[in-house]
Amino acid sequence: MSLEDRPDPDELLQVVGEDPHQPRRGQLKIFFGACAGVGKTYAMLKEAHQRQSEGVSVAIGIVETHGRQETQTLLQGLPVLARKEYQRQGRVVTEFDLDAALVSGYQLLLVDELAHSNLEGSRHAKRWQDVEELLDAGIDVYTALNVQHLDSLNEVVGGIVGVRVRETVPDRIFDRAADVLLVDLPPDDLLARLNAGKVYLADSVAQARQHFFRRGNLIALRELALRRVADRVNADVHVYRISHAIRTVWPTRELLMVCVSADSAQEALIREGARLAQQWQTPWIVLHVDTPSESGQIKAQEALVRLAASAQHAGAEFANIAGQDVAHTALAYARQRNATKLILGNSSARSRWPWRPALSERLARSNPEIGLLLVRVDTVQRPIRPLELLETPMAQGKALSIASIICVVTTLLAEQLLPFFELSNVIMLFLITVVFTALRLGRLAGVWASLLSVAFFDFFFVEPRYSFSVTDTQYVFTFGVMLVVALIIGQLAARLQAEARAARDGERRAAALTRVSRDLAGALALEQVLAVCRDTLEPLFEMPMVLVVPDQHNQLVATRHTSFVELSVAQWVFDHMEAAGKGTETLNGASALYLPLKGPMAPRGVLVVQSGAAASLRTPDGRRLLDACCFILAQALERIHYVAIAQDTVLRMEGEKMRNTLLSAVSHDLRTPLTVIRGLAETLEQPKGLGETEQRDIARAIRVESDELRRQVSNLLDLARMQNEGVKLHKEWHALGDIVGIALARCAAALQPRQVVTEFAADLPLVEVDGVMLERVVTNLLDNAAKYTPDTSTIWLRGVWAGQSMYLLISDDGPGLPPGDPERLFDTFTRGQKESSVAGVGLGLGLCRTIIAAHGGTISARPRLPQGVVFEIRLPWKAAPRMESDELPT
């Protein structure tokens, strides 16, 4: 394989799909159709049977037959995974069971209706997210999809049929699928199937024909489906051509390429290209080849910026490609993009140089497979002015002056070397001077150095010296060869410098985009985006920038107060999503440039740039770099927007979960003691047959249930008060044993007949706490022990003083802690046993932690060996102040 036939490494990197070091990812095949009823599910089941006969383990994850007998018949012979059941409004509904599918062990799963929205409570909101997880697990998936469910075509289809579906699939899922099979059916055949009851049930046919299933709608949907599949196939052709280094054009699809030069008059050619592209209904590209002769001209670069804006406004892609030869570069790019027609202005049919063929003639000779269109455009042919190689006279004069000085220095040096070297060797010194001058000062200075070198060599070194006359005619040939060699070397050196400059500019743009993308990738707040604008974008473009974003009321506000921001202009740009302000054709009286930040889903703001005389916006590459940064900014702002929505959704879900838990507790755990109290009270209303002992037991039971009810209500009210107002402590010096004794007295009835052991040393120092609050903590822990330990259990309470801490240990020999992290027990509305018959809301331990934390202490739980649990309360301790005597001195 020759070098020209090898694939381009950069292009190959763009089409590499999988990392060979990563685990195999499943393959997705989409059965795609224009609408329901064309036979997508039927075709999917037929192919599943075919794969099964080939030895592939196939199963049905979920398939909707919609009552179609032919589809129902094809289910036979294929294993079907059980669906997951959910309770919704008193009835059982089923959904695709993703967890069962992941562990099923099948190689291929059928998951119908890719755009389906899952039931609330499922792991993913959309079925296509379930499919993504299956693919990541290495499972192949067959699925079905209608054209109206694609994100990019959702609004288009809604405008055609008058109905916009809410269930959509991102286009990236469609584009990344390993295979897409178009299942097509002519509109008349589809309507015949509809009338025969093979699409919907009989009672829905009439309504479907009046709305969605009208013949015109079906024709339009069919065309959209065909075009979308054709776009995907065209992308596959592009990948194949790159990977196999195919340089010839395959005219599988029309693509126009308009070739323009750096001249504002070329806008007429762009308008003509837009007209042809609209007439042929095909995409198109505007191409400019940036040659070294134009890359340094300010006027040419400004014209290119206007041409790029005109092309983008007309709906074209603008490409500015660096190259030495316009014909060769344009043809290579056209073959790379698989363009079928090149559009040139009539000026390309003429050449400025008589000995060189015109551009159109060179393109026609080099490319037999691409069509050429010469379009008449009224342009003004400028005369050739070589001095325009450098645009500014000051820079031009400075370069020529430096080149002259270098030639003089070279001549003086050659004069010193002439006694030691032959004259032919001295010529090499002048050639080196020409190369150095062309590399450092440009093409024009290199030409000037070539002429001066020949003149100085003739005048100072060729006999007769100090004269331009030549005695030996052989020197005439030497002068000619020397001049030609010097010019060629100078031109090559200047070309190398131009290519190096283009490479540096490309690397700078790529590095800038990488840096901006990296800085914005982790931005989760608006302040981080503003910091990137201030610290990265402003130094990059050397221009002040201000971000204007909508507030909570969708009113635009500037994130920084500056004099050049006009909110009225920003509002127009935000509403129309078009650039405006200085340097544009809209509101160009403004003092700044206003660029829209259009996110993938919605507008996200406006970037205001005080461009002034910034050189970075005078080139199309600089403007494209700024546009790319705007797109990255919009993506970051959209991500922040959805992060805020996600956080708000999580808060609402947590609030809803807490509300449901509270309602469940109120409806069950609080109602249970009320029911018991009511039943006992009704028993007391009929005292006949009740002895004094029975009445006393009933009264005691009523008191116990009332205390339980009071404790739960108090916990609810106290926790709500503490969360709103904080914990207000009234600290005093207390003996820890006294607080525990009060709590034991309150819980004495609930703790019976359990054995309670207390261990508090007589010399245990006092501790500064809120006695009422700490007693509430101990009461809740004792009540918790009474609920979850059997009657034969023993409960230990022990006080320990160690250093700057006072410890209270409450332990028992009951069943111990539930599985999981013990710290979760202290969360609000969390209970150790979710299905426990023990009454409770799950607030006791959470309230304990809140009170202990207010004291500056900690509370934790750990297993007790051999069985049971230990709750450890640590309180900060300091020495109590010394008591003063109350006796008067004698």
JSON list of N, CA, C and O in Angstrom, two decimals, residues 824-871:
[
{"chain": "A", "resi": 824, "resn": "ARG", "atom": "N", "xyz": [-27.50, 4.86, 60.06]},
{"chain": "A", "resi": 824, "resn": "ARG", "atom": "CA", "xyz": [-28.79, 5.15, 59.44]},
{"chain": "A", "resi": 824, "resn": "ARG", "atom": "C", "xyz": [-29.93, 5.12, 60.45]},
{"chain": "A", "resi": 824, "resn": "ARG", "atom": "O", "xyz": [-31.01, 5.67, 60.20]},
{"chain": "A", "resi": 825, "resn": "LEU", "atom": "N", "xyz": [-29.73, 4.46, 61.60]},
{"chain": "A", "resi": 825, "resn": "LEU", "atom": "CA", "xyz": [-30.79, 4.42, 62.61]},
{"chain": "A", "resi": 825, "resn": "LEU", "atom": "C", "xyz": [-31.13, 5.81, 63.14]},
{"chain": "A", "resi": 825, "resn": "LEU", "atom": "O", "xyz": [-32.24, 6.04, 63.63]},
{"chain": "A", "resi": 826, "resn": "PHE", "atom": "N", "xyz": [-30.16, 6.74, 63.04]},
{"chain": "A", "resi": 826, "resn": "PHE", "atom": "CA", "xyz": [-30.38, 8.07, 63.59]},
{"chain": "A", "resi": 826, "resn": "PHE", "atom": "C", "xyz": [-30.98, 9.03, 62.57]},
{"chain": "A", "resi": 826, "resn": "PHE", "atom": "O", "xyz": [-31.15, 10.21, 62.87]},
{"chain": "A", "resi": 827, "resn": "ASP", "atom": "N", "xyz": [-31.28, 8.54, 61.36]},
{"chain": "A", "resi": 827, "resn": "ASP", "atom": "CA", "xyz": [-31.94, 9.37, 60.36]},
{"chain": "A", "resi": 827, "resn": "ASP", "atom": "C", "xyz": [-33.42, 9.50, 60.70]},
{"chain": "A", "resi": 827, "resn": "ASP", "atom": "O", "xyz": [-34.04, 8.60, 61.27]},
{"chain": "A", "resi": 828, "resn": "THR", "atom": "N", "xyz": [-34.01, 10.65, 60.30]},
{"chain": "A", "resi": 828, "resn": "THR", "atom": "CA", "xyz": [-35.41, 10.90, 60.58]},
{"chain": "A", "resi": 828, "resn": "THR", "atom": "C", "xyz": [-36.29, 9.94, 59.79]},
{"chain": "A", "resi": 828, "resn": "THR", "atom": "O", "xyz": [-36.03, 9.65, 58.62]},
{"chain": "A", "resi": 829, "resn": "PHE", "atom": "N", "xyz": [-37.31, 9.44, 60.41]},
{"chain": "A", "resi": 829, "resn": "PHE", "atom": "CA", "xyz": [-38.29, 8.52, 59.83]},
{"chain": "A", "resi": 829, "resn": "PHE", "atom": "C", "xyz": [-37.63, 7.20, 59.37]},
{"chain": "A", "resi": 829, "resn": "PHE", "atom": "O", "xyz": [-38.08, 6.57, 58.45]},
{"chain": "A", "resi": 830, "resn": "THR", "atom": "N", "xyz": [-36.55, 6.82, 60.06]},
{"chain": "A", "resi": 830, "resn": "THR", "atom": "CA", "xyz": [-35.90, 5.55, 59.75]},
{"chain": "A", "resi": 830, "resn": "THR", "atom": "C", "xyz": [-36.08, 4.61, 60.93]},
{"chain": "A", "resi": 830, "resn": "THR", "atom": "O", "xyz": [-35.82, 4.98, 62.08]},
{"chain": "A", "resi": 831, "resn": "ARG", "atom": "N", "xyz": [-36.49, 3.38, 60.63]},
{"chain": "A", "resi": 831, "resn": "ARG", "atom": "CA", "xyz": [-36.70, 2.39, 61.68]},
{"chain": "A", "resi": 831, "resn": "ARG", "atom": "C", "xyz": [-35.82, 1.17, 61.40]},
{"chain": "A", "resi": 831, "resn": "ARG", "atom": "O", "xyz": [-35.53, 0.85, 60.25]},
{"chain": "A", "resi": 832, "resn": "GLY", "atom": "N", "xyz": [-35.40, 0.52, 62.47]},
{"chain": "A", "resi": 832, "resn": "GLY", "atom": "CA", "xyz": [-34.53, -0.64, 62.31]},
{"chain": "A", "resi": 832, "resn": "GLY", "atom": "C", "xyz": [-35.19, -1.78, 61.59]},
{"chain": "A", "resi": 832, "resn": "GLY", "atom": "O", "xyz": [-34.57, -2.47, 60.81]},
{"chain": "A", "resi": 833, "resn": "GLN", "atom": "N", "xyz": [-36.49, -1.97, 61.81]},
{"chain": "A", "resi": 833, "resn": "GLN", "atom": "CA", "xyz": [-37.23, -3.06, 61.17]},
{"chain": "A", "resi": 833, "resn": "GLN", "atom": "C", "xyz": [-38.40, -2.44, 60.43]},
{"chain": "A", "resi": 833, "resn": "GLN", "atom": "O", "xyz": [-39.36, -1.97, 61.05]},
{"chain": "A", "resi": 834, "resn": "LYS", "atom": "N", "xyz": [-38.30, -2.41, 59.08]},
{"chain": "A", "resi": 834, "resn": "LYS", "atom": "CA", "xyz": [-39.32, -1.72, 58.29]},
{"chain": "A", "resi": 834, "resn": "LYS", "atom": "C", "xyz": [-40.67, -2.39, 58.41]},
{"chain": "A", "resi": 834, "resn": "LYS", "atom": "O", "xyz": [-41.71, -1.75, 58.35]},
{"chain": "A", "resi": 835, "resn": "GLU", "atom": "N", "xyz": [-40.69, -3.72, 58.54]},
{"chain": "A", "resi": 835, "resn": "GLU", "atom": "CA", "xyz": [-41.95, -4.46, 58.59]},
{"chain": "A", "resi": 835, "resn": "GLU", "atom": "C", "xyz": [-42.28, -4.85, 60.03]},
{"chain": "A", "resi": 835, "resn": "GLU", "atom": "O", "xyz": [-42.90, -5.87, 60.28]},
{"chain": "A", "resi": 836, "resn": "SER", "atom": "N", "xyz": [-41.82, -4.07, 61.00]},
{"chain": "A", "resi": 836, "resn": "SER", "atom": "CA", "xyz": [-42.06, -4.40, 62.40]},
{"chain": "A", "resi": 836, "resn": "SER", "atom": "C", "xyz": [-43.49, -4.06, 62.80]},
{"chain": "A", "resi": 836, "resn": "SER", "atom": "O", "xyz": [-44.10, -3.11, 62.33]},
{"chain": "A", "resi": 837, "resn": "SER", "atom": "N", "xyz": [-44.02, -4.88, 63.72]},
{"chain": "A", "resi": 837, "resn": "SER", "atom": "CA", "xyz": [-45.35, -4.60, 64.27]},
{"chain": "A", "resi": 837, "resn": "SER", "atom": "C", "xyz": [-45.28, -3.64, 65.43]},
{"chain": "A", "resi": 837, "resn": "SER", "atom": "O", "xyz": [-46.32, -3.24, 65.98]},
{"chain": "A", "resi": 838, "resn": "VAL", "atom": "N", "xyz": [-44.07, -3.26, 65.84]},
{"chain": "A", "resi": 838, "resn": "VAL", "atom": "CA", "xyz": [-43.90, -2.33, 66.95]},
{"chain": "A", "resi": 838, "resn": "VAL", "atom": "C", "xyz": [-44.31, -0.94, 66.50]},
{"chain": "A", "resi": 838, "resn": "VAL", "atom": "O", "xyz": [-43.91, -0.46, 65.44]},
{"chain": "A", "resi": 839, "resn": "ALA", "atom": "N", "xyz": [-45.12, -0.27, 67.34]},
{"chain": "A", "resi": 839, "resn": "ALA", "atom": "CA", "xyz": [-45.56, 1.07, 66.98]},
{"chain": "A", "resi": 839, "resn": "ALA", "atom": "C", "xyz": [-44.40, 2.05, 67.03]},
{"chain": "A", "resi": 839, "resn": "ALA", "atom": "O", "xyz": [-43.49, 1.92, 67.85]},
{"chain": "A", "resi": 840, "resn": "GLY", "atom": "N", "xyz": [-44.43, 3.04, 66.19]},
{"chain": "A", "resi": 840, "resn": "GLY", "atom": "CA", "xyz": [-43.39, 4.06, 66.17]},
{"chain": "A", "resi": 840, "resn": "GLY", "atom": "C", "xyz": [-43.30, 4.73, 64.83]},
{"chain": "A", "resi": 840, "resn": "GLY", "atom": "O", "xyz": [-43.64, 4.15, 63.81]},
{"chain": "A", "resi": 841, "resn": "VAL", "atom": "N", "xyz": [-42.83, 5.98, 64.87]},
{"chain": "A", "resi": 841, "resn": "VAL", "atom": "CA", "xyz": [-42.72, 6.77, 63.65]},
{"chain": "A", "resi": 841, "resn": "VAL", "atom": "C", "xyz": [-41.30, 6.78, 63.11]},
{"chain": "A", "resi": 841, "resn": "VAL", "atom": "O", "xyz": [-41.07, 7.06, 61.96]},
{"chain": "A", "resi": 842, "resn": "GLY", "atom": "N", "xyz": [-40.33, 6.46, 63.96]},
{"chain": "A", "resi": 842, "resn": "GLY", "atom": "CA", "xyz": [-38.93, 6.51, 63.54]},
{"chain": "A", "resi": 842, "resn": "GLY", "atom": "C", "xyz": [-38.30, 7.85, 63.81]},
{"chain": "A", "resi": 842, "resn": "GLY", "atom": "O", "xyz": [-37.40, 8.27, 63.10]},
{"chain": "A", "resi": 843, "resn": "LEU", "atom": "N", "xyz": [-38.77, 8.56, 64.88]},
{"chain": "A", "resi": 843, "resn": "LEU", "atom": "CA", "xyz": [-38.23, 9.88, 65.21]},
{"chain": "A", "resi": 843, "resn": "LEU", "atom": "C", "xyz": [-37.36, 9.87, 66.44]},
{"chain": "A", "resi": 843, "resn": "LEU", "atom": "O", "xyz": [-36.60, 10.81, 66.66]},
{"chain": "A", "resi": 844, "resn": "GLY", "atom": "N", "xyz": [-37.49, 8.83, 67.29]},
{"chain": "A", "resi": 844, "resn": "GLY", "atom": "CA", "xyz": [-36.84, 8.86, 68.59]},
{"chain": "A", "resi": 844, "resn": "GLY", "atom": "C", "xyz": [-35.34, 9.03, 68.51]},
{"chain": "A", "resi": 844, "resn": "GLY", "atom": "O", "xyz": [-34.77, 9.94, 69.13]},
{"chain": "A", "resi": 845, "resn": "LEU", "atom": "N", "xyz": [-34.65, 8.18, 67.74]},
{"chain": "A", "resi": 845, "resn": "LEU", "atom": "CA", "xyz": [-33.20, 8.26, 67.66]},
{"chain": "A", "resi": 845, "resn": "LEU", "atom": "C", "xyz": [-32.75, 9.51, 66.93]},
{"chain": "A", "resi": 845, "resn": "LEU", "atom": "O", "xyz": [-31.71, 10.10, 67.25]},
{"chain": "A", "resi": 846, "resn": "GLY", "atom": "N", "xyz": [-33.52, 9.93, 65.92]},
{"chain": "A", "resi": 846, "resn": "GLY", "atom": "CA", "xyz": [-33.17, 11.18, 65.25]},
{"chain": "A", "resi": 846, "resn": "GLY", "atom": "C", "xyz": [-33.25, 12.36, 66.19]},
{"chain": "A", "resi": 846, "resn": "GLY", "atom": "O", "xyz": [-32.42, 13.28, 66.16]},
{"chain": "A", "resi": 847, "resn": "LEU", "atom": "N", "xyz": [-34.26, 12.38, 67.05]},
{"chain": "A", "resi": 847, "resn": "LEU", "atom": "CA", "xyz": [-34.39, 13.45, 68.03]},
{"chain": "A", "resi": 847, "resn": "LEU", "atom": "C", "xyz": [-33.25, 13.39, 69.04]},
{"chain": "A", "resi": 847, "resn": "LEU", "atom": "O", "xyz": [-32.71, 14.44, 69.44]},
{"chain": "A", "resi": 848, "resn": "CYS", "atom": "N", "xyz": [-32.84, 12.18, 69.41]},
{"chain": "A", "resi": 848, "resn": "CYS", "atom": "CA", "xyz": [-31.72, 12.04, 70.34]},
{"chain": "A", "resi": 848, "resn": "CYS", "atom": "C", "xyz": [-30.44, 12.65, 69.76]},
{"chain": "A", "resi": 848, "resn": "CYS", "atom": "O", "xyz": [-29.71, 13.37, 70.45]},
{"chain": "A", "resi": 849, "resn": "ARG", "atom": "N", "xyz": [-30.15, 12.35, 68.53]},
{"chain": "A", "resi": 849, "resn": "ARG", "atom": "CA", "xyz": [-28.92, 12.88, 67.91]},
{"chain": "A", "resi": 849, "resn": "ARG", "atom": "C", "xyz": [-28.98, 14.41, 67.84]},
{"chain": "A", "resi": 849, "resn": "ARG", "atom": "O", "xyz": [-27.97, 15.08, 68.07]},
{"chain": "A", "resi": 850, "resn": "THR", "atom": "N", "xyz": [-30.15, 14.97, 67.52]},
{"chain": "A", "resi": 850, "resn": "THR", "atom": "CA", "xyz": [-30.27, 16.42, 67.43]},
{"chain": "A", "resi": 850, "resn": "THR", "atom": "C", "xyz": [-29.97, 17.08, 68.78]},
{"chain": "A", "resi": 850, "resn": "THR", "atom": "O", "xyz": [-29.25, 18.08, 68.86]},
{"chain": "A", "resi": 851, "resn": "ILE", "atom": "N", "xyz": [-30.49, 16.50, 69.85]},
{"chain": "A", "resi": 851, "resn": "ILE", "atom": "CA", "xyz": [-30.29, 17.08, 71.19]},
{"chain": "A", "resi": 851, "resn": "ILE", "atom": "C", "xyz": [-28.83, 16.93, 71.62]},
{"chain": "A", "resi": 851, "resn": "ILE", "atom": "O", "xyz": [-28.21, 17.88, 72.13]},
{"chain": "A", "resi": 852, "resn": "ILE", "atom": "N", "xyz": [-28.25, 15.75, 71.43]},
{"chain": "A", "resi": 852, "resn": "ILE", "atom": "CA", "xyz": [-26.86, 15.53, 71.84]},
{"chain": "A", "resi": 852, "resn": "ILE", "atom": "C", "xyz": [-25.92, 16.41, 71.03]},
{"chain": "A", "resi": 852, "resn": "ILE", "atom": "O", "xyz": [-24.94, 16.96, 71.56]},
{"chain": "A", "resi": 853, "resn": "ALA", "atom": "N", "xyz": [-26.19, 16.56, 69.71]},
{"chain": "A", "resi": 853, "resn": "ALA", "atom": "CA", "xyz": [-25.35, 17.41, 68.87]},
{"chain": "A", "resi": 853, "resn": "ALA", "atom": "C", "xyz": [-25.41, 18.86, 69.35]},
{"chain": "A", "resi": 853, "resn": "ALA", "atom": "O", "xyz": [-24.42, 19.59, 69.28]},
{"chain": "A", "resi": 854, "resn": "ALA", "atom": "N", "xyz": [-26.58, 19.32, 69.83]},
{"chain": "A", "resi": 854, "resn": "ALA", "atom": "CA", "xyz": [-26.70, 20.68, 70.35]},
{"chain": "A", "resi": 854, "resn": "ALA", "atom": "C", "xyz": [-25.85, 20.86, 71.60]},
{"chain": "A", "resi": 854, "resn": "ALA", "atom": "O", "xyz": [-25.37, 21.97, 71.89]},
{"chain": "A", "resi": 855, "resn": "HIS", "atom": "N", "xyz": [-25.62, 19.79, 72.35]},
{"chain": "A", "resi": 855, "resn": "HIS", "atom": "CA", "xyz": [-24.74, 19.86, 73.52]},
{"chain": "A", "resi": 855, "resn": "HIS", "atom": "C", "xyz": [-23.27, 19.80, 73.13]},
{"chain": "A", "resi": 855, "resn": "HIS", "atom": "O", "xyz": [-22.39, 19.92, 74.01]},
{"chain": "A", "resi": 856, "resn": "GLY", "atom": "N", "xyz": [-22.98, 19.56, 71.87]},
{"chain": "A", "resi": 856, "resn": "GLY", "atom": "CA", "xyz": [-21.59, 19.40, 71.44]},
{"chain": "A", "resi": 856, "resn": "GLY", "atom": "C", "xyz": [-21.06, 18.00, 71.61]},
{"chain": "A", "resi": 856, "resn": "GLY", "atom": "O", "xyz": [-19.85, 17.78, 71.55]},
{"chain": "A", "resi": 857, "resn": "GLY", "atom": "N", "xyz": [-21.98, 17.04, 71.77]},
{"chain": "A", "resi": 857, "resn": "GLY", "atom": "CA", "xyz": [-21.56, 15.66, 71.98]},
{"chain": "A", "resi": 857, "resn": "GLY", "atom": "C", "xyz": [-21.91, 14.78, 70.79]},
{"chain": "A", "resi": 857, "resn": "GLY", "atom": "O", "xyz": [-22.31, 15.26, 69.73]},
{"chain": "A", "resi": 858, "resn": "THR", "atom": "N", "xyz": [-21.77, 13.47, 70.99]},
{"chain": "A", "resi": 858, "resn": "THR", "atom": "CA", "xyz": [-22.06, 12.50, 69.94]},
{"chain": "A", "resi": 858, "resn": "THR", "atom": "C", "xyz": [-22.84, 11.34, 70.53]},
{"chain": "A", "resi": 858, "resn": "THR", "atom": "O", "xyz": [-22.75, 11.07, 71.73]},
{"chain": "A", "resi": 859, "resn": "ILE", "atom": "N", "xyz": [-23.58, 10.66, 69.67]},
{"chain": "A", "resi": 859, "resn": "ILE", "atom": "CA", "xyz": [-24.30, 9.46, 70.05]},
{"chain": "A", "resi": 859, "resn": "ILE", "atom": "C", "xyz": [-24.07, 8.43, 68.95]},
{"chain": "A", "resi": 859, "resn": "ILE", "atom": "O", "xyz": [-24.11, 8.76, 67.75]},
{"chain": "A", "resi": 860, "resn": "SER", "atom": "N", "xyz": [-23.82, 7.20, 69.33]},
{"chain": "A", "resi": 860, "resn": "SER", "atom": "CA", "xyz": [-23.54, 6.14, 68.35]},
{"chain": "A", "resi": 860, "resn": "SER", "atom": "C", "xyz": [-24.07, 4.82, 68.88]},
{"chain": "A", "resi": 860, "resn": "SER", "atom": "O", "xyz": [-24.39, 4.68, 70.07]},
{"chain": "A", "resi": 861, "resn": "ALA", "atom": "N", "xyz": [-24.18, 3.86, 67.97]},
{"chain": "A", "resi": 861, "resn": "ALA", "atom": "CA", "xyz": [-24.65, 2.52, 68.32]},
{"chain": "A", "resi": 861, "resn": "ALA", "atom": "C", "xyz": [-23.65, 1.51, 67.79]},
{"chain": "A", "resi": 861, "resn": "ALA", "atom": "O", "xyz": [-23.10, 1.68, 66.70]},
{"chain": "A", "resi": 862, "resn": "ARG", "atom": "N", "xyz": [-23.43, 0.43, 68.58]},
{"chain": "A", "resi": 862, "resn": "ARG", "atom": "CA", "xyz": [-22.53, -0.64, 68.15]},
{"chain": "A", "resi": 862, "resn": "ARG", "atom": "C", "xyz": [-23.02, -1.96, 68.73]},
{"chain": "A", "resi": 862, "resn": "ARG", "atom": "O", "xyz": [-23.75, -1.98, 69.76]},
{"chain": "A", "resi": 863, "resn": "PRO", "atom": "N", "xyz": [-22.66, -3.06, 68.11]},
{"chain": "A", "resi": 863, "resn": "PRO", "atom": "CA", "xyz": [-23.11, -4.36, 68.64]},
{"chain": "A", "resi": 863, "resn": "PRO", "atom": "C", "xyz": [-22.46, -4.66, 69.99]},
{"chain": "A", "resi": 863, "resn": "PRO", "atom": "O", "xyz": [-21.34, -4.23, 70.28]},
{"chain": "A", "resi": 864, "resn": "ARG", "atom": "N", "xyz": [-23.18, -5.39, 70.82]},
{"chain": "A", "resi": 864, "resn": "ARG", "atom": "CA", "xyz": [-22.67, -5.86, 72.12]},
{"chain": "A", "resi": 864, "resn": "ARG", "atom": "C", "xyz": [-22.44, -7.36, 72.03]},
{"chain": "A", "resi": 864, "resn": "ARG", "atom": "O", "xyz": [-23.26, -8.10, 71.48]},
{"chain": "A", "resi": 865, "resn": "LEU", "atom": "N", "xyz": [-21.31, -7.80, 72.49]},
{"chain": "A", "resi": 865, "resn": "LEU", "atom": "CA", "xyz": [-20.98, -9.22, 72.47]},
{"chain": "A", "resi": 865, "resn": "LEU", "atom": "C", "xyz": [-21.36, -9.87, 73.79]},
{"chain": "A", "resi": 865, "resn": "LEU", "atom": "O", "xyz": [-21.16, -9.28, 74.86]},
{"chain": "A", "resi": 866, "resn": "PRO", "atom": "N", "xyz": [-21.95, -11.08, 73.77]},
{"chain": "A", "resi": 866, "resn": "PRO", "atom": "CA", "xyz": [-22.20, -11.93, 72.58]},
{"chain": "A", "resi": 866, "resn": "PRO", "atom": "C", "xyz": [-23.43, -11.52, 71.78]},
{"chain": "A", "resi": 866, "resn": "PRO", "atom": "O", "xyz": [-23.58, -11.89, 70.63]},
{"chain": "A", "resi": 867, "resn": "GLN", "atom": "N", "xyz": [-24.35, -10.76, 72.42]},
{"chain": "A", "resi": 867, "resn": "GLN", "atom": "CA", "xyz": [-25.53, -10.31, 71.69]},
{"chain": "A", "resi": 867, "resn": "GLN", "atom": "C", "xyz": [-26.02, -9.03, 72.33]},
{"chain": "A", "resi": 867, "resn": "GLN", "atom": "O", "xyz": [-25.72, -8.72, 73.48]},
{"chain": "A", "resi": 868, "resn": "GLY", "atom": "N", "xyz": [-26.82, -8.31, 71.58]},
{"chain": "A", "resi": 868, "resn": "GLY", "atom": "CA", "xyz": [-27.38, -7.07, 72.09]},
{"chain": "A", "resi": 868, "resn": "GLY", "atom": "C", "xyz": [-26.80, -5.86, 71.38]},
{"chain": "A", "resi": 868, "resn": "GLY", "atom": "O", "xyz": [-26.15, -5.96, 70.33]},
{"chain": "A", "resi": 869, "resn": "VAL", "atom": "N", "xyz": [-27.04, -4.70, 71.96]},
{"chain": "A", "resi": 869, "resn": "VAL", "atom": "CA", "xyz": [-26.63, -3.43, 71.37]},
{"chain": "A", "resi": 869, "resn": "VAL", "atom": "C", "xyz": [-26.21, -2.49, 72.47]},
{"chain": "A", "resi": 869, "resn": "VAL", "atom": "O", "xyz": [-26.70, -2.58, 73.62]},
{"chain": "A", "resi": 870, "resn": "VAL", "atom": "N", "xyz": [-25.26, -1.59, 72.15]},
{"chain": "A", "resi": 870, "resn": "VAL", "atom": "CA", "xyz": [-24.78, -0.59, 73.08]},
{"chain": "A", "resi": 870, "resn": "VAL", "atom": "C", "xyz": [-24.96, 0.79, 72.45]},
{"chain": "A", "resi": 870, "resn": "VAL", "atom": "O", "xyz": [-24.47, 1.03, 71.33]},
{"chain": "A", "resi": 871, "resn": "PHE", "atom": "N", "xyz": [-25.71, 1.67, 73.11]},
{"chain": "A", "resi": 871, "resn": "PHE", "atom": "CA", "xyz": [-25.81, 3.07, 72.70]},
{"chain": "A", "resi": 871, "resn": "PHE", "atom": "C", "xyz": [-24.87, 3.88, 73.59]},
{"chain": "A", "resi": 871, "resn": "PHE", "atom": "O", "xyz": [-24.98, 3.83, 74.82]}
]
